[in-house]
PDB file of C-alpha atoms and ligand atoms in Angstrom:
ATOM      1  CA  UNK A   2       0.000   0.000   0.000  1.00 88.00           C
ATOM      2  CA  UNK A   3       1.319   3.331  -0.809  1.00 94.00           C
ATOM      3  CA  UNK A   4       2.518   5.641   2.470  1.00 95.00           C
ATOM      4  CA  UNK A   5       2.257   9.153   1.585  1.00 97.00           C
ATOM      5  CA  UNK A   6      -0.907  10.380   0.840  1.00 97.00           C
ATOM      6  CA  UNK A   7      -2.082  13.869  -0.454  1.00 97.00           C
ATOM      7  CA  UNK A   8      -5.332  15.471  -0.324  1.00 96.00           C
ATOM      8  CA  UNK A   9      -5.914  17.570  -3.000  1.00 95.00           C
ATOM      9  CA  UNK A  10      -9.152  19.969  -3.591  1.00 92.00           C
ATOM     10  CA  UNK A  11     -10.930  23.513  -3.050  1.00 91.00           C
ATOM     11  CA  UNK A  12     -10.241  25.169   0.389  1.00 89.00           C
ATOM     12  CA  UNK A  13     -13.525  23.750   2.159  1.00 85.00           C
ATOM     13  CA  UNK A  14     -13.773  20.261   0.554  1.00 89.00           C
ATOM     14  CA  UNK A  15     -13.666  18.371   3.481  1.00 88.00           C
ATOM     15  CA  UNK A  16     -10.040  17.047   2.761  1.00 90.00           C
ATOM     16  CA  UNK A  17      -9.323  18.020   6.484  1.00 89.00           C
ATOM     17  CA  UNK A  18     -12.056  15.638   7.855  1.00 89.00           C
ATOM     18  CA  UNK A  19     -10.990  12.964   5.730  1.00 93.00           C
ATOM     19  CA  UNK A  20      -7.543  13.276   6.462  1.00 92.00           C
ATOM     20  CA  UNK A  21      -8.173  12.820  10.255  1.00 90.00           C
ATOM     21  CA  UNK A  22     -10.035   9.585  10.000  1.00 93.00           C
ATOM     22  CA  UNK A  23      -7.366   8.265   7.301  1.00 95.00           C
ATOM     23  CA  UNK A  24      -4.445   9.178   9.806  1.00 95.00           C
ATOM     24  CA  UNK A  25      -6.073   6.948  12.555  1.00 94.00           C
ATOM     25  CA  UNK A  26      -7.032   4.409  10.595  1.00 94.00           C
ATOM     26  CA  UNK A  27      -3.351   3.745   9.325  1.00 95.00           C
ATOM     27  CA  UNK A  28      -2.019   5.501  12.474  1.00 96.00           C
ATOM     28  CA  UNK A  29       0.179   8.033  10.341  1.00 97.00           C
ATOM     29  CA  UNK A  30       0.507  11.803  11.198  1.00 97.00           C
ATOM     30  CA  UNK A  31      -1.713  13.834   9.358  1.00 95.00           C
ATOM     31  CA  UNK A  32       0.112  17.154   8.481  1.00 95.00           C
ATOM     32  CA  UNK A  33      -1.597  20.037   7.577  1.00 93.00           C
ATOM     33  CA  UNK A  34       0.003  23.091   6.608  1.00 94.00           C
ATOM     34  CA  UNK A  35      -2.559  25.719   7.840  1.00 92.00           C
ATOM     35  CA  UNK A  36      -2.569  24.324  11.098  1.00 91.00           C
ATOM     36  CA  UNK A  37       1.591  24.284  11.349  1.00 93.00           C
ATOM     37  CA  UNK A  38       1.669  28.038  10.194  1.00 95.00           C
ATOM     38  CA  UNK A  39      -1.329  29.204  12.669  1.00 93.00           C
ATOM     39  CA  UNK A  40       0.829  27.202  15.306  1.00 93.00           C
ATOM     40  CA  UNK A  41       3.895  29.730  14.425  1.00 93.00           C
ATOM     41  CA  UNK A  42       1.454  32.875  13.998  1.00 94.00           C
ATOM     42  CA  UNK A  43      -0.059  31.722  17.764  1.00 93.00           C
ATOM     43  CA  UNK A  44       3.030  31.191  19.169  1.00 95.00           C
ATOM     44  CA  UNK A  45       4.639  34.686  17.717  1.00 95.00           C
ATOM     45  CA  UNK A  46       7.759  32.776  15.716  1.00 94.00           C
ATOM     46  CA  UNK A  47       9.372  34.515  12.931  1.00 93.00           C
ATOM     47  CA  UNK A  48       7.886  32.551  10.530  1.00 92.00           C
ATOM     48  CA  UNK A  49       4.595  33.016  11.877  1.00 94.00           C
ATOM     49  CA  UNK A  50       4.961  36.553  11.613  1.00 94.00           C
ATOM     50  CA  UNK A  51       5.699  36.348   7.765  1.00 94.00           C
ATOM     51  CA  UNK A  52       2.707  33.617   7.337  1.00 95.00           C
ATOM     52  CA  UNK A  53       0.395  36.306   8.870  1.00 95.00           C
ATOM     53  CA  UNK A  54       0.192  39.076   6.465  1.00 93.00           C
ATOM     54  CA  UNK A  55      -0.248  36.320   3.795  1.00 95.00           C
ATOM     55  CA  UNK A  56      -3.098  34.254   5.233  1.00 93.00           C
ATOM     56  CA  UNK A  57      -4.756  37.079   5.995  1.00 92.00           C
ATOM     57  CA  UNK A  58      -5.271  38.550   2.787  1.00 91.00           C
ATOM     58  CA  UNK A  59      -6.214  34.843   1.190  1.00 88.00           C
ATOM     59  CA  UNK A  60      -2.759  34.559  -0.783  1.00 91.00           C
ATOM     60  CA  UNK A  61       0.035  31.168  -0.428  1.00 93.00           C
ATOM     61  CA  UNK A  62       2.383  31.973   2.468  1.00 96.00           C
ATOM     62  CA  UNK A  63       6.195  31.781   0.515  1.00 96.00           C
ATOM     63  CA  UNK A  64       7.561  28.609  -0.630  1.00 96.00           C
ATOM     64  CA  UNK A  65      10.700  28.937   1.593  1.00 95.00           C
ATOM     65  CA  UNK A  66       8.681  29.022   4.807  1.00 94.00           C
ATOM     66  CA  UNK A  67       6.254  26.313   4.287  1.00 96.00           C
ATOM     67  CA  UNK A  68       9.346  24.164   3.342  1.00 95.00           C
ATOM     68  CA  UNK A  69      10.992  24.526   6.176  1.00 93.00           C
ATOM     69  CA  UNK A  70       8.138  24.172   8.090  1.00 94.00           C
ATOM     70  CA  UNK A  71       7.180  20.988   6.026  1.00 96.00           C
ATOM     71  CA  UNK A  72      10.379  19.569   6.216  1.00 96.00           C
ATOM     72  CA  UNK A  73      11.435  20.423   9.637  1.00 94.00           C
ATOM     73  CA  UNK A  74       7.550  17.875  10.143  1.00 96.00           C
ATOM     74  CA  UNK A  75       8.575  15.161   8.020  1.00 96.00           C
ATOM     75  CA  UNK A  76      11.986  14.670   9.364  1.00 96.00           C
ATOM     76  CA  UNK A  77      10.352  13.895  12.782  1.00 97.00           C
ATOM     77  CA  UNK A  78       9.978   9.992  13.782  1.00 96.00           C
ATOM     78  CA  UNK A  79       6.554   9.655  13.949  1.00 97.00           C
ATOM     79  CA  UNK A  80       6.443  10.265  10.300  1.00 97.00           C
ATOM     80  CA  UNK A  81       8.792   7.326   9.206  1.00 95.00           C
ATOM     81  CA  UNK A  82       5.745   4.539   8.239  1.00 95.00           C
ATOM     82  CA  UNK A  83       3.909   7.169   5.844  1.00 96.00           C
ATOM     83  CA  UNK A  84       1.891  10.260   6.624  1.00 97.00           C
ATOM     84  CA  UNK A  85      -1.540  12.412   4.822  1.00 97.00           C
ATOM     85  CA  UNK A  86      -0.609  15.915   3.435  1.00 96.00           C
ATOM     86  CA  UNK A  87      -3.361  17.999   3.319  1.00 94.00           C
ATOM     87  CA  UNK A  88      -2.960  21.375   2.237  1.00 92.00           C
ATOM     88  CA  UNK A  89       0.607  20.515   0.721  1.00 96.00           C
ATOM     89  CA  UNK A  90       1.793  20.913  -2.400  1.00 97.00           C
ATOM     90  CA  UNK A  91      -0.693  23.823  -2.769  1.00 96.00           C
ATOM     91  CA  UNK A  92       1.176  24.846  -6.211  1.00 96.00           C
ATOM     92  CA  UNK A  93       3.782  22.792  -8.981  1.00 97.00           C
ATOM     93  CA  UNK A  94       6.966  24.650  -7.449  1.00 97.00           C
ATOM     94  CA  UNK A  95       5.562  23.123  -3.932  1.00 97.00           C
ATOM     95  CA  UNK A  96       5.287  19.313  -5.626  1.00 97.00           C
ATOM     96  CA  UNK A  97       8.155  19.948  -6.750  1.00 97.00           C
ATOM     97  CA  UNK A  98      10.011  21.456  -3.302  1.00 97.00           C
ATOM     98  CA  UNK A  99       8.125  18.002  -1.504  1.00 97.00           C
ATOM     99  CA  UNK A 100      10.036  15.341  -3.647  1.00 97.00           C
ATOM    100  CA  UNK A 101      13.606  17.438  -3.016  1.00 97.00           C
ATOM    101  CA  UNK A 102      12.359  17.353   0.280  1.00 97.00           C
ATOM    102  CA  UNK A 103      11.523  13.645   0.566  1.00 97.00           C
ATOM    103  CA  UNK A 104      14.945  13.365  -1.575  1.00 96.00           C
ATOM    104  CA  UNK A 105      17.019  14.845   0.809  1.00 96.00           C
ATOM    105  CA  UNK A 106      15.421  13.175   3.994  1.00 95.00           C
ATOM    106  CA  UNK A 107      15.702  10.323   2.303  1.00 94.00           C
ATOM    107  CA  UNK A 108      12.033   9.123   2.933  1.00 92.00           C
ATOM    108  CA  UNK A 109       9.880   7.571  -0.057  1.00 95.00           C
ATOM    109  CA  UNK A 110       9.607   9.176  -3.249  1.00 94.00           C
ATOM    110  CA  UNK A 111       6.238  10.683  -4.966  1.00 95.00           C
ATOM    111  CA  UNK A 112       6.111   8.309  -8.120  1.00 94.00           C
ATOM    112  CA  UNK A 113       6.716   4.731  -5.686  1.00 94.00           C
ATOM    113  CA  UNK A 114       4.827   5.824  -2.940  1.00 96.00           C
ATOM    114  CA  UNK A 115       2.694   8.836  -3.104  1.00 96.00           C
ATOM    115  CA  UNK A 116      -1.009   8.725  -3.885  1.00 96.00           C
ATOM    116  CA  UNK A 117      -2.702  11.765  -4.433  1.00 96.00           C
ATOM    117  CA  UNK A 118      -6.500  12.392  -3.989  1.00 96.00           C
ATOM    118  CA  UNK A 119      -8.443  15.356  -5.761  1.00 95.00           C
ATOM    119  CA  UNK A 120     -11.249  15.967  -3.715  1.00 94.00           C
ATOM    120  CA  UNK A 121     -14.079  17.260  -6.898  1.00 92.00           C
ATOM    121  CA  UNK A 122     -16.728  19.622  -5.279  1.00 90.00           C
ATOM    122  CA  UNK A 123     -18.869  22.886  -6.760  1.00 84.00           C
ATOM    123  CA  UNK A 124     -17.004  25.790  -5.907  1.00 79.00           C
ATOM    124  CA  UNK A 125     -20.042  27.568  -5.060  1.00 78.00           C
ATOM    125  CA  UNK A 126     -21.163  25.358  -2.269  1.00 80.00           C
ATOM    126  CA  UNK A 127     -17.993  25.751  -0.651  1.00 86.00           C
ATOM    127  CA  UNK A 128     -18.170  28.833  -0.129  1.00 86.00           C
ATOM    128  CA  UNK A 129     -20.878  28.460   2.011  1.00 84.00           C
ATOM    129  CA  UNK A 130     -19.177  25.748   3.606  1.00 83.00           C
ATOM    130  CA  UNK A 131     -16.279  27.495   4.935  1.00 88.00           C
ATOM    131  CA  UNK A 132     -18.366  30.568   6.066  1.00 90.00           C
ATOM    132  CA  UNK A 133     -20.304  28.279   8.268  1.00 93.00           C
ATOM    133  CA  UNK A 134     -17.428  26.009   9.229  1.00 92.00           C
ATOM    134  CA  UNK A 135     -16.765  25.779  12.973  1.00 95.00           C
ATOM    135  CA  UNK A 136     -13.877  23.872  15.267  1.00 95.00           C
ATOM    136  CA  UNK A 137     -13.159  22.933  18.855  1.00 95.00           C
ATOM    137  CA  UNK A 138     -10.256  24.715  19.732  1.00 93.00           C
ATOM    138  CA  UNK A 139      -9.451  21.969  22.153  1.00 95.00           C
ATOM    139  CA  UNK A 140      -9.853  18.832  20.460  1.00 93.00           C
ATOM    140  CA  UNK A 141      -9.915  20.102  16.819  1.00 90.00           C
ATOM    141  CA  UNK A 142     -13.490  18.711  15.500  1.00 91.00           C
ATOM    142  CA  UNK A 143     -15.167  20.483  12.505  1.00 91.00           C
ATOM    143  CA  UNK A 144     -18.335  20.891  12.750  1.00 93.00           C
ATOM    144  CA  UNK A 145     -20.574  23.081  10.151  1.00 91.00           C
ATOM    145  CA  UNK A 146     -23.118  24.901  11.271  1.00 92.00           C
ATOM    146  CA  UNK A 147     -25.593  23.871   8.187  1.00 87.00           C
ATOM    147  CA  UNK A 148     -24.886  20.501   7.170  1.00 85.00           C
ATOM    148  CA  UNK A 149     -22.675  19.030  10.313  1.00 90.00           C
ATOM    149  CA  UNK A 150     -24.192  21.038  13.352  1.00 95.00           C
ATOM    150  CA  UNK A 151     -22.796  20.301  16.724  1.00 97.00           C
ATOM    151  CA  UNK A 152     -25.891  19.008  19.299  1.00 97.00           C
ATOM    152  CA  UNK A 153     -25.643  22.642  21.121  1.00 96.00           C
ATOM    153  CA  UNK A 154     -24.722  25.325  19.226  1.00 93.00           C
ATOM    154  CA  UNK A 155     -21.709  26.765  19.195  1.00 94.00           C
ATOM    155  CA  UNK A 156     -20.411  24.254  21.464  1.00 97.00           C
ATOM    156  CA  UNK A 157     -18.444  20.979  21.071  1.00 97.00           C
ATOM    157  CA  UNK A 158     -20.388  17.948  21.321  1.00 97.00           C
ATOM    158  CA  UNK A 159     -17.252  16.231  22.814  1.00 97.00           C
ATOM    159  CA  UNK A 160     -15.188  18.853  25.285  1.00 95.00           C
ATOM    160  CA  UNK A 161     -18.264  21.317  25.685  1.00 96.00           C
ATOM    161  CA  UNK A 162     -15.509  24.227  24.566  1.00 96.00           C
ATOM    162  CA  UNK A 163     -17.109  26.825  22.744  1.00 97.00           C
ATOM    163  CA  UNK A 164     -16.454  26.222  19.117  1.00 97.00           C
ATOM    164  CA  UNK A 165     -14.783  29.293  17.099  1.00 96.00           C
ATOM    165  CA  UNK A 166     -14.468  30.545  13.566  1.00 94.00           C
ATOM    166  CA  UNK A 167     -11.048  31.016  12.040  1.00 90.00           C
ATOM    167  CA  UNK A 168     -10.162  34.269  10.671  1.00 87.00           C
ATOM    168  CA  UNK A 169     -10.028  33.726   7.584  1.00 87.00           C
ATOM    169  CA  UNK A 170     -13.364  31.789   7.107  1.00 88.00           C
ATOM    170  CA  UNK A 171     -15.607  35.344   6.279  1.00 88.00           C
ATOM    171  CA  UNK A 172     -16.437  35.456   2.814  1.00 88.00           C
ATOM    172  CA  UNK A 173     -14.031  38.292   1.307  1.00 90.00           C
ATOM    173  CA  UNK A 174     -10.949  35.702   2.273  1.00 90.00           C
ATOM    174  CA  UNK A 175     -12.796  33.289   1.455  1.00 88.00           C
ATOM    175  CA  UNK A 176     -13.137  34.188  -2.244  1.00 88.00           C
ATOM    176  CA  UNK A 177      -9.660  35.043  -2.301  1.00 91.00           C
ATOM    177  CA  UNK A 178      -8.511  32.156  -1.453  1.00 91.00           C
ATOM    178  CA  UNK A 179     -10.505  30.698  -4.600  1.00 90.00           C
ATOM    179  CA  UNK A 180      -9.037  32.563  -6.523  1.00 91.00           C
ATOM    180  CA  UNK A 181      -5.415  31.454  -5.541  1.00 93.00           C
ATOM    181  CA  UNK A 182      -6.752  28.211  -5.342  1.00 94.00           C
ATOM    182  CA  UNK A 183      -7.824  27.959  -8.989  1.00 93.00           C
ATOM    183  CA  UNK A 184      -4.593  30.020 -10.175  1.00 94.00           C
ATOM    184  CA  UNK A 185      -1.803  27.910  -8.339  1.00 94.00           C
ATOM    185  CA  UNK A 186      -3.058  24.846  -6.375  1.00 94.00           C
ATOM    186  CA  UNK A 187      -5.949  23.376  -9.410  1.00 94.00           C
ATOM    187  CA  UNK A 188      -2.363  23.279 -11.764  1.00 96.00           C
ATOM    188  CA  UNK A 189      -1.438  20.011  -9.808  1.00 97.00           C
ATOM    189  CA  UNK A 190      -4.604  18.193 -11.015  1.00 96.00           C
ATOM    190  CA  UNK A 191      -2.886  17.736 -13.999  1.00 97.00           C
ATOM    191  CA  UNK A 192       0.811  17.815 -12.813  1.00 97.00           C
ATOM    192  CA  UNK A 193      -0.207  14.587 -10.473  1.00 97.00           C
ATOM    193  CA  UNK A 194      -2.129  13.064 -13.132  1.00 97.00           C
ATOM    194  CA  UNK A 195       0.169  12.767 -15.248  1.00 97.00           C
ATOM    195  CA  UNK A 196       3.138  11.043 -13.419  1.00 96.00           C
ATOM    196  CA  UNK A 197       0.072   8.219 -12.934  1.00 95.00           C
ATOM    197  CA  UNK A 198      -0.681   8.802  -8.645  1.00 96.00           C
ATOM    198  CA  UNK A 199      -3.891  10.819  -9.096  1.00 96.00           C
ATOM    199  CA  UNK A 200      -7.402   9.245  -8.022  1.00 96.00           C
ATOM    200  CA  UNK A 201     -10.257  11.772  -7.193  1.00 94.00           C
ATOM    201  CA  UNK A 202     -13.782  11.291  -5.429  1.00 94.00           C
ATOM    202  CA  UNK A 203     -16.855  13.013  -5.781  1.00 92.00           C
ATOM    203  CA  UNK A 204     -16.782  14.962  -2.335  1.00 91.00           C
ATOM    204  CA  UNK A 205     -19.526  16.817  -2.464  1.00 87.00           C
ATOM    205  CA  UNK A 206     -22.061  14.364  -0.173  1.00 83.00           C
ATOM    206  CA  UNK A 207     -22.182  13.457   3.648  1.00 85.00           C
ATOM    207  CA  UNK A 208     -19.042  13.125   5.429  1.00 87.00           C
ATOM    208  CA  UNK A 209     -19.336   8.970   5.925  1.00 93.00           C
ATOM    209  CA  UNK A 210     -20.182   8.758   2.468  1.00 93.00           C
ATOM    210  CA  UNK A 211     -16.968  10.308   1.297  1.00 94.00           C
ATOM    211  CA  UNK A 212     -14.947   8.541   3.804  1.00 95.00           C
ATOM    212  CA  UNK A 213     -16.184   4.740   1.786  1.00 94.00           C
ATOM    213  CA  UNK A 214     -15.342   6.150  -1.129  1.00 93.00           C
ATOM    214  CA  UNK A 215     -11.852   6.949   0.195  1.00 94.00           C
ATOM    215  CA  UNK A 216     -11.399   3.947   1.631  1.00 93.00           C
ATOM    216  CA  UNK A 217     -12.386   2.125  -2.157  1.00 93.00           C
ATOM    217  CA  UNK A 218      -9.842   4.021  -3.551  1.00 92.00           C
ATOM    218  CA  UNK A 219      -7.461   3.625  -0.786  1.00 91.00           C
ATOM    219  CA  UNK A 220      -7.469  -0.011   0.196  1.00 86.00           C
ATOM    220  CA  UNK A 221      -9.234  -0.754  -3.014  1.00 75.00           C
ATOM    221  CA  UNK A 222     -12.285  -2.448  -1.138  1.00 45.00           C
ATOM    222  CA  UNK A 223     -15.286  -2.787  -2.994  1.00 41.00           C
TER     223      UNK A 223
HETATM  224  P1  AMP B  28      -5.788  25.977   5.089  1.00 67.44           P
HETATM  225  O1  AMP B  28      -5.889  25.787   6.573  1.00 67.44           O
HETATM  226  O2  AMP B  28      -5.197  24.803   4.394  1.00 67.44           O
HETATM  227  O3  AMP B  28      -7.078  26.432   4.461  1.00 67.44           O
HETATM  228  O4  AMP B  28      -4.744  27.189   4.874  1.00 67.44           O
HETATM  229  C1  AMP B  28      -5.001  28.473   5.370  1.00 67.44           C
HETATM  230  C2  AMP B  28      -4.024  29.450   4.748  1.00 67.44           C
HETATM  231  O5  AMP B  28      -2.677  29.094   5.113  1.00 67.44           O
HETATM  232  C3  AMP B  28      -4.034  29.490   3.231  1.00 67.44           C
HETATM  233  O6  AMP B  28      -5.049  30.340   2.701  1.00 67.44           O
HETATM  234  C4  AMP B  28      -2.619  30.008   2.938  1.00 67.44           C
HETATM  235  O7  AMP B  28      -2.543  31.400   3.150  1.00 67.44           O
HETATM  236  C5  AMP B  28      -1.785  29.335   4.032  1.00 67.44           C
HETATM  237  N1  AMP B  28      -1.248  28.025   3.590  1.00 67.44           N
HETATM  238  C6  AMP B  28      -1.608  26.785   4.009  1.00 67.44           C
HETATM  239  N2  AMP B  28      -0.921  25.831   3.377  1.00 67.44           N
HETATM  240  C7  AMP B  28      -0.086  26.495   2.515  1.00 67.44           C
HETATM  241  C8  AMP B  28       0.868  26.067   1.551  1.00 67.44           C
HETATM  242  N3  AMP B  28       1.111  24.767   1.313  1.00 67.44           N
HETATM  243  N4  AMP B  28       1.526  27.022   0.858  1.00 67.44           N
HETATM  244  C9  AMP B  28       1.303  28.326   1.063  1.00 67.44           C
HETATM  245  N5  AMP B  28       0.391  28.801   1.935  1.00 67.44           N
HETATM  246  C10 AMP B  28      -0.297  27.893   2.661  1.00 67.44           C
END
């Protein structure tokens, strides 16, 4: 079975979710970008300084510090048996950066052991989706206040925290990041497809019902 997974789709697809049950059901990290850079931006680093004035505004964050944040991730132990990128490569300079990356940490390579999962929704919807979206800020659950409501609102159905909105989930970002979306991450559609690792899923039903179609494609159960 491959051991380096990568979620690929629209900001607001649900490749987070996914990712989350994936990485316990194979017991791999599951690395997300966005997370590692609001880590640095909480805890005041220099890098999260720089990441700041980027995710703010909806744009990529510079190649040089998601690779070092990236690889600084990868090089750690738990990620020797495999991990699930989601949210990286976000562009082909980025796919590229990864397998130099993997290269030089000498862990797997993209055409052996990567496979990489486009994640097909209406860009529309989405929208919606991430202006509604919702998370514990203590055990990370998504919730969405339309389609994936917690039991009380605004609170988390498993801590009781109160859930809260990240900053850039109002709709002016949200747009924005569309737009870089389309421009530099929809590009590795294409760039993944054709060195033979792409798969994608319609992702635009219930969250269990994307998760077996993930696992078909993943541990090719039918
Ligand atoms: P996400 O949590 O994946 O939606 O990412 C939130 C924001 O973090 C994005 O809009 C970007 O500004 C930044 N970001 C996350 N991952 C990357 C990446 N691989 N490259 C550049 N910027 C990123």
């Amino acid at each position: 079975m491959k051991k380096v997974f990568i979620f690929l789709g629209p900001p607001g697809s649900g490749k987070g979710t996914q990712t989350s049950r994936l990485s316990d059901k194979l017991s791999i990290p599951h690395i997300d970008t966005g997370s590692l850079l609001r880590k640095n931006i909480q805890d005041n680093t220099e890098l999260g300084i720089i990441a700041k004035s980027f995710i703010d505004k909806g744009n990529l964050v510079p190649i040089e510090v998601v690779s070092s944040v990236i690889k600084e991730r990868l090089q750690k132990d738990d990620c020797k048996d495999g991990f699930v990128l989601d949210g990286f490569p976000r562009s082909i300079e980025q796919a590229q950066a990864l397998e130099k990356i993997l290269d030089e940490i000498g862990r797997f390579s993209l055409i052996e052991d990567a496979l990489a999962v486009y994640f097909d929704v209406d860009t529309e919807a989405l929208i919606q989706r991430l202006v509604n979206r919702r998370s514990c800020p203590k055990c990370a659950t998504i919730y969405n206040l339309i389609s994936n409501p917690p039991k009380i609102m605004d609170y988390c159905d498993i801590c009781d925290e109160k859930l809260t909105q990240r900053d850039d989930d109002n709709e002016e970002v949200a747009r924005a990041r569309f737009v870089t979306y389309e421009r530099e991450t929809a590009p590795l559609y294409d760039y993944f497809k054709q060195m033979g690792i792409l798969k994608e899923i319609d992702a635009s039903g219930a969250i269990t019902e994307i998760w077996e179609k993930l696992k078909e494609i993943i541990f090719e159960e039918k």
